[in-house]
Amino acid sequence: MQPYEIIKAKRDGQPLDPGDIRRFLAAYTQGEIPDYQMSALLMAIFFRGLSAAELAAWADAMLRSGEVLDLSETPGVKVDKHSTGGVGDKVSLCLAPLVAACGVPVPMVSGRGLGHTGGTLDKLESIPGFKVGLSTAEYRRLVHEVGCCLIGQTETLAPADKKLYALRDVTATVECIPLIASSIMSKKLAEGIDALVLDVKVGSGAFMKTLPDARTLAKTMMGIGQAMGRRVVALLTDMEQPLGRTVGNALEVIEAQDVLRGRGPADLTECTYALGAEMLVLGKVASGVHEARAMLRRAVEDGAGLAKWRQIIERQGGDPRVVDDESLLPGAKGEAVLEAAAGGHLCTVDTEAVGRAAVELGAGRLRKEDAIDPAVGFTLLKRVGDRVEKGEPLVRIHFNREDKVEPVKARLTASLKLGHVAPEARPLILERLA
Ligand code: URA
């Protein structure tokens, strides 16, 4: 079929032939199909969806649009974790070294901040010298020698996704479950993993605001992975408030190091252990999550996780002294405090709005080409359910631009709702799918 006929078929809800899907995506990646025809097809998919057979062909074509790395020279089951994105989600920074210290190789290709959500690459780059733009050969060597490597998507890994993502971003076709699932899974499967743990975030700070949507996304991603012979487990986790106490790149590195020292906040530690335990079981170094959690705890207590983190930083060109001297990380010039205007309980947090406030402060990007400020961000001093007295500090704002403080305070004030009755506590891990 010609591109026109494929677009028309999807528009009219007729099934697409897997071969046509492969040829369409391959031709688009090669520049033989223009953006306007791909945009039309994406919008038709947005409204019509993809059947299981179409999705399998679509995801496979995305994966095969570039290099699929082979890490078989490294012994063991290679396991990665992917989060669908949230606010204050710095789990990868403490999880990857902990899991690697327990003997499971972790090849991790991560992303940058997207919209209101932070990105692992931006957090890593707040460490002076840390390089995320390694070649695939260096990546393979570090996975082999260190047991972990954290890089960004290269030109050769799933190039169809790189092109498609930029197009979706400007054609209002991002929020589409089959397109999100194939985008994420094509990158993850290209990095050379044997198994994957998905952290699908749910709530006001996540792309999926409801449990049913998050469940559908998780199942769609699991289906793609399983069809390609990979074991995939998903945890649906709460994003109704930022994870941990900090939002902002260098601040989040410090907090991840706190987890590695055994003094991280309870929610961040629990999220790290829950995901890490699944990784150790998939990696076949633990027979169950109970044993796996004990291994992770031991790697914190005996300092093996922190030592692995130092090694990762050093081998990726960063200054490992930041682990023991956090003043070597970028620090903000000033601090301001948002105080509670009234007493009560913290009832809800519009977490997406907190993420957008962090972007306004400089911790994220408004446009793709914007530089981020690694030093700025928030320390959240109260969690949902906490009692707050009038005038008590709610948020510490770490700023470099004084003119941003008042607008950011206004955004934060609007996003933190106080009330008289403490809300019921929500579990952090909402569901496990396997
Ligand atoms: N992250 C991705 O990598 N792709 C999407 O489509 C959405 C989030």
XYZ file of C-alpha atoms and ligand atoms in Angstrom:
442
model
C 0.000 0.000 0.000
C 1.065 3.590 -0.606
C 1.467 5.948 2.412
C -1.818 7.668 1.471
C -3.678 4.343 1.546
C -2.148 3.363 4.905
C -3.214 6.677 6.458
C -6.707 6.300 5.004
C -7.040 2.718 6.256
C -6.133 3.732 9.825
C -8.383 6.790 9.632
C -11.281 4.521 8.669
C -10.524 1.934 11.354
C -9.345 -0.801 9.021
C -6.559 -3.146 10.147
C -3.058 -2.391 8.923
C -0.787 -5.044 7.534
C 2.363 -5.531 9.712
C 4.529 -5.347 6.582
C 3.005 -1.978 5.634
C 3.666 -0.670 9.156
C 7.319 -1.758 8.963
C 7.804 -0.185 5.539
C 6.069 3.061 6.571
C 8.251 3.474 9.679
C 11.458 2.490 7.883
C 10.744 4.943 5.047
C 9.947 7.716 7.552
C 13.200 7.103 9.449
C 15.129 7.281 6.153
C 13.453 10.604 5.321
C 11.484 9.106 2.414
C 8.086 9.820 3.974
C 7.558 13.464 4.969
C 6.561 14.665 8.434
C 3.076 15.680 7.215
C 2.174 12.136 6.237
C 3.574 10.685 9.470
C 1.682 13.385 11.423
C -1.557 12.328 9.742
C -0.923 8.683 10.568
C -0.058 9.542 14.193
C -3.289 11.477 14.591
C -5.267 8.592 13.062
C -3.561 6.250 15.570
C -4.332 8.712 18.361
C -8.056 8.325 17.634
C -8.200 4.731 16.402
C -5.463 3.081 18.513
C -3.410 0.074 17.419
C -4.512 -3.573 17.631
C -2.166 -6.032 19.392
C -0.765 -7.218 16.046
C -0.315 -3.656 14.769
C 1.348 -2.569 18.003
C 3.770 -5.522 17.889
C 4.762 -4.580 14.323
C 5.007 -0.873 15.186
C 7.199 -1.465 18.271
C 9.383 -3.985 16.448
C 9.932 -1.553 13.569
C 10.865 1.223 16.034
C 13.317 -1.072 17.793
C 14.895 -2.227 14.528
C 15.196 1.305 13.161
C 18.651 1.363 14.784
C 21.246 -0.695 16.558
C 20.054 -3.366 19.017
C 22.907 -3.757 21.474
C 24.231 -7.145 22.374
C 25.564 -7.350 25.931
C 26.024 -11.122 25.911
C 29.750 -10.838 26.678
C 28.727 -9.674 30.174
C 27.645 -12.648 32.285
C 24.373 -12.563 34.198
C 20.859 -11.398 33.512
C 20.976 -7.717 32.551
C 18.087 -5.822 34.134
C 16.994 -2.206 33.840
C 14.245 -0.112 35.409
C 12.172 2.483 33.619
C 9.973 5.097 35.245
C 7.252 6.761 33.205
C 8.248 10.044 34.852
C 7.369 12.050 37.880
C 8.354 14.943 40.118
C 11.269 14.361 42.491
C 11.803 10.885 41.053
C 15.516 10.340 41.594
C 15.203 6.579 42.130
C 17.518 5.616 39.230
C 20.450 7.384 40.891
C 20.385 5.221 44.017
C 18.779 2.111 42.526
C 21.277 1.474 39.714
C 24.391 1.351 41.954
C 22.582 -0.649 44.658
C 21.370 -3.308 42.237
C 24.763 -3.443 40.493
C 26.447 -3.825 43.907
C 24.235 -6.869 44.500
C 25.597 -8.512 41.337
C 22.979 -7.701 38.673
C 24.347 -5.762 35.666
C 22.307 -2.596 35.028
C 22.491 -1.099 31.537
C 20.466 2.104 31.695
C 19.573 4.451 28.838
C 17.734 7.392 30.377
C 16.022 10.560 29.282
C 16.000 14.255 30.027
C 13.273 16.176 31.777
C 10.031 16.168 29.833
C 7.359 18.778 30.505
C 6.911 19.057 34.263
C 8.897 15.865 35.000
C 12.599 15.688 35.795
C 15.096 13.552 33.874
C 17.862 11.266 35.103
C 20.373 12.674 32.575
C 19.899 16.227 33.848
C 20.383 15.051 37.434
C 23.547 13.125 36.541
C 24.950 16.137 34.691
C 24.745 18.216 37.856
C 27.741 16.134 39.002
C 30.816 18.038 37.734
C 32.330 16.230 34.746
C 29.760 13.409 34.547
C 29.347 12.320 30.890
C 26.096 10.808 29.686
C 26.968 11.004 25.986
C 29.185 7.910 25.821
C 29.491 5.792 22.684
C 27.798 2.406 22.616
C 31.273 0.783 22.754
C 32.110 2.657 25.989
C 28.672 1.827 27.359
C 29.210 -1.873 26.670
C 32.652 -1.743 28.301
C 31.350 -0.043 31.455
C 28.430 -2.446 31.831
C 31.001 -5.246 31.584
C 33.648 -3.753 33.888
C 31.575 -1.759 36.400
C 28.252 -3.609 36.202
C 26.373 -0.401 35.415
C 26.360 2.464 32.958
C 23.925 5.390 32.723
C 23.748 7.109 29.342
C 21.399 9.045 27.075
C 19.806 7.837 23.855
C 22.505 7.780 21.160
C 22.003 8.556 17.463
C 21.953 4.837 16.738
C 19.494 3.598 19.402
C 15.882 3.623 18.169
C 16.339 6.625 15.809
C 12.712 6.281 14.668
C 11.641 7.163 18.212
C 13.893 10.213 18.319
C 12.290 11.567 15.130
C 8.774 10.530 16.061
C 8.993 11.927 19.576
C 9.902 15.389 18.298
C 7.028 15.206 15.817
C 4.499 14.006 18.419
C 5.568 16.802 20.728
C 4.377 19.427 18.219
C 1.361 17.589 16.760
C -0.538 16.906 20.017
C -0.019 13.146 19.737
C 2.070 12.479 22.862
C -0.719 11.297 25.189
C -1.516 8.112 23.353
C -0.917 4.827 25.172
C 0.282 2.671 22.220
C 2.606 5.464 21.058
C 4.000 6.053 24.566
C 4.439 2.321 25.167
C 6.229 1.682 21.862
C 8.403 4.776 22.325
C 9.588 3.691 25.762
C 9.950 0.008 24.981
C 11.844 0.492 21.706
C 14.540 2.433 23.567
C 14.659 0.017 26.480
C 14.824 -3.111 24.322
C 17.557 -1.584 22.133
C 19.868 -1.122 25.134
C 20.607 -4.846 25.459
C 18.528 -5.878 28.482
C 17.193 -9.322 29.315
C 14.537 -8.116 31.764
C 12.894 -4.869 32.798
C 11.106 -3.458 35.813
C 8.623 -0.703 35.003
C 7.700 1.985 37.496
C 4.435 3.352 36.157
C 3.636 6.532 38.035
C 0.025 7.376 38.815
C -1.438 10.634 40.042
C -1.346 14.390 39.737
C 2.399 14.481 38.972
C 2.358 11.657 36.426
C 1.435 11.463 32.744
C -1.169 8.848 33.731
C -3.532 10.514 36.187
C -5.723 7.488 36.934
C -5.096 3.910 37.984
C -6.989 2.372 35.006
C -4.907 4.402 32.507
C -1.675 3.510 34.303
C -2.694 -0.153 34.323
C -3.407 -0.074 30.585
C -0.054 1.604 29.868
C 1.775 -0.936 32.054
C 0.062 -3.886 30.380
C 0.739 -2.470 26.924
C 4.457 -2.048 27.686
C 4.624 -5.500 29.271
C 2.981 -7.023 26.193
C 5.579 -5.439 23.892
C 8.460 -6.660 26.079
C 7.086 -10.159 26.457
C 6.427 -10.456 22.702
C 10.135 -9.791 22.270
C 11.137 -12.446 24.764
C 11.974 -10.198 27.721
C 10.658 -10.652 31.245
C 8.851 -7.531 32.439
C 7.376 -6.719 35.857
C 5.531 -3.465 36.552
C 4.849 -1.609 39.783
C 2.227 1.132 39.740
C 3.420 3.750 42.231
C 1.905 6.856 43.711
C 2.706 10.281 42.255
C 0.080 12.315 44.124
C 2.994 14.148 45.750
C 6.671 14.520 44.835
C 8.830 11.519 45.673
C 11.169 12.275 48.567
C 11.814 15.745 49.912
C 13.604 17.462 47.028
C 12.862 18.609 43.493
C 15.791 19.954 41.471
C 18.842 18.328 39.979
C 21.801 18.645 42.402
C 19.417 18.527 45.377
C 18.105 15.197 44.104
C 21.632 13.791 43.740
C 22.204 14.570 47.426
C 18.947 12.888 48.389
C 19.773 9.774 46.343
C 23.106 9.625 48.170
C 21.152 9.803 51.439
C 19.325 6.625 50.395
C 22.663 4.925 49.685
C 23.753 5.928 53.213
C 20.580 4.519 54.753
C 19.222 7.894 55.777
C 16.935 8.713 52.834
C 13.269 9.650 53.253
C 10.933 6.711 53.819
C 8.996 6.939 50.525
C 12.072 7.240 48.329
C 13.794 4.402 50.188
C 10.715 2.188 49.895
C 10.311 2.889 46.170
C 14.003 2.073 45.625
C 13.800 -1.169 47.608
C 10.537 -2.307 46.005
C 11.875 -1.792 42.464
C 15.339 -3.076 43.368
C 13.937 -6.269 44.871
C 12.088 -7.015 41.623
C 15.326 -6.407 39.700
C 17.331 -8.800 41.885
C 14.714 -11.527 41.455
C 14.567 -11.024 37.669
C 18.390 -10.964 37.710
C 18.321 -14.362 39.431
C 20.529 -13.402 42.362
C 17.648 -13.663 44.849
C 14.921 -16.279 45.033
C 12.229 -13.885 46.250
C 11.614 -10.257 47.127
C 12.169 -10.908 50.837
C 15.698 -12.200 50.271
C 16.279 -9.452 47.683
C 15.325 -6.695 50.141
C 17.759 -8.123 52.692
C 20.513 -8.012 50.041
C 19.718 -4.387 49.200
C 19.720 -3.432 52.889
C 23.088 -5.134 53.332
C 24.529 -3.223 50.344
C 23.449 -0.011 52.061
C 24.770 -1.013 55.492
C 28.174 -2.238 54.324
C 28.651 0.722 51.944
C 28.796 -1.446 48.780
C 26.081 0.626 47.064
C 27.846 3.905 47.842
C 31.188 2.456 46.658
C 29.555 1.384 43.370
C 28.099 4.879 42.957
C 31.606 6.409 43.431
C 32.952 3.997 40.828
C 30.175 4.809 38.330
C 30.784 8.552 38.723
C 34.545 8.152 38.317
C 34.322 5.870 35.261
C 31.865 8.237 33.568
C 34.225 11.188 33.980
C 32.590 12.757 37.035
C 34.172 13.954 40.259
C 33.622 11.121 42.784
C 34.492 13.442 45.675
C 30.874 14.736 45.472
C 29.847 11.563 47.296
C 31.669 12.614 50.463
C 31.717 16.381 49.972
C 28.325 17.519 48.687
C 29.482 21.152 48.677
C 31.257 20.241 45.409
C 27.840 19.979 43.749
C 26.318 23.179 42.331
C 24.692 25.196 45.113
C 22.084 27.950 44.765
C 22.907 31.531 45.765
C 19.829 32.120 47.861
C 17.146 30.453 49.912
C 13.583 31.618 50.511
C 10.860 29.984 52.562
C 7.199 29.549 51.730
C 5.225 29.704 54.963
C 1.739 28.348 55.617
C -0.863 31.105 55.414
C -3.111 29.149 57.788
C -2.983 26.092 60.017
C -4.388 22.684 59.109
C -3.317 19.450 57.469
C -1.646 19.228 54.089
C -4.457 17.567 52.147
C -3.433 17.520 48.484
C -0.513 18.514 46.308
C -0.989 19.400 42.645
C 2.262 17.666 41.833
C 2.324 18.639 38.164
C 2.071 22.278 39.287
C 5.030 21.754 41.671
C 6.974 20.355 38.693
C 6.022 23.390 36.613
C 7.106 25.695 39.439
C 10.492 23.920 39.440
C 10.730 24.485 35.682
C 9.981 28.189 36.187
C 12.733 28.394 38.808
C 15.159 26.992 36.206
C 15.360 23.328 37.221
C 13.726 22.209 33.942
C 13.267 23.436 30.394
C 10.449 25.427 28.805
C 11.927 24.840 25.346
C 14.081 21.960 24.147
C 17.115 24.194 23.694
C 16.942 25.819 27.166
C 19.830 25.294 29.572
C 18.835 24.087 33.011
C 20.187 25.398 36.291
C 21.422 22.352 38.231
C 21.534 24.165 41.573
C 17.948 25.362 41.983
C 14.899 23.569 43.315
C 12.758 22.906 46.360
C 13.000 21.127 49.664
C 9.473 20.118 50.658
C 9.155 20.238 54.411
C 5.686 18.685 54.772
C 4.066 15.568 53.342
C 0.405 14.929 52.649
C -1.343 14.319 55.982
C 1.164 16.327 58.069
C -0.132 18.901 60.553
C 0.912 22.457 59.692
C 0.747 25.512 61.940
C 0.123 29.009 60.580
C 3.459 30.590 59.621
C 5.287 27.253 59.610
C 7.711 26.684 56.702
C 6.208 24.497 53.962
C 8.838 24.675 51.240
C 12.422 25.904 51.091
C 13.142 27.471 47.693
C 16.759 27.277 46.494
C 17.106 30.021 43.887
C 19.637 31.767 41.699
C 17.256 34.326 40.191
C 15.593 36.545 42.766
C 12.884 37.620 40.253
C 11.620 34.034 40.158
C 10.947 33.727 43.886
C 7.556 35.465 44.077
C 6.027 33.814 40.957
C 7.245 30.431 42.177
C 5.815 31.058 45.666
C 2.455 31.887 44.043
C 2.506 28.649 42.034
C 3.440 26.602 45.112
C 0.776 28.262 47.251
C -1.852 27.363 44.654
C -0.629 23.776 44.445
C -0.574 22.946 48.200
C -4.084 22.607 49.658
C -4.517 22.722 53.413
C -7.676 21.509 55.172
C -9.021 20.670 58.595
C -9.220 16.910 58.211
C -6.149 14.815 57.504
C -6.656 12.737 54.343
C -6.439 8.960 54.467
C -2.905 7.724 53.823
C -2.365 6.330 50.313
C -0.055 3.387 49.768
C 3.111 4.152 47.786
C 3.063 0.896 45.831
C -0.440 0.689 44.406
C -0.228 -2.480 42.358
C 2.172 -5.098 41.016
C 1.693 -6.597 37.560
C 3.687 -9.592 36.351
N 8.633 8.893 27.463
C 9.040 8.398 26.259
O 10.173 7.989 26.112
N 8.139 8.367 25.257
C 6.878 8.793 25.376
O 6.129 8.720 24.422
C 6.471 9.322 26.628
C 7.370 9.358 27.672
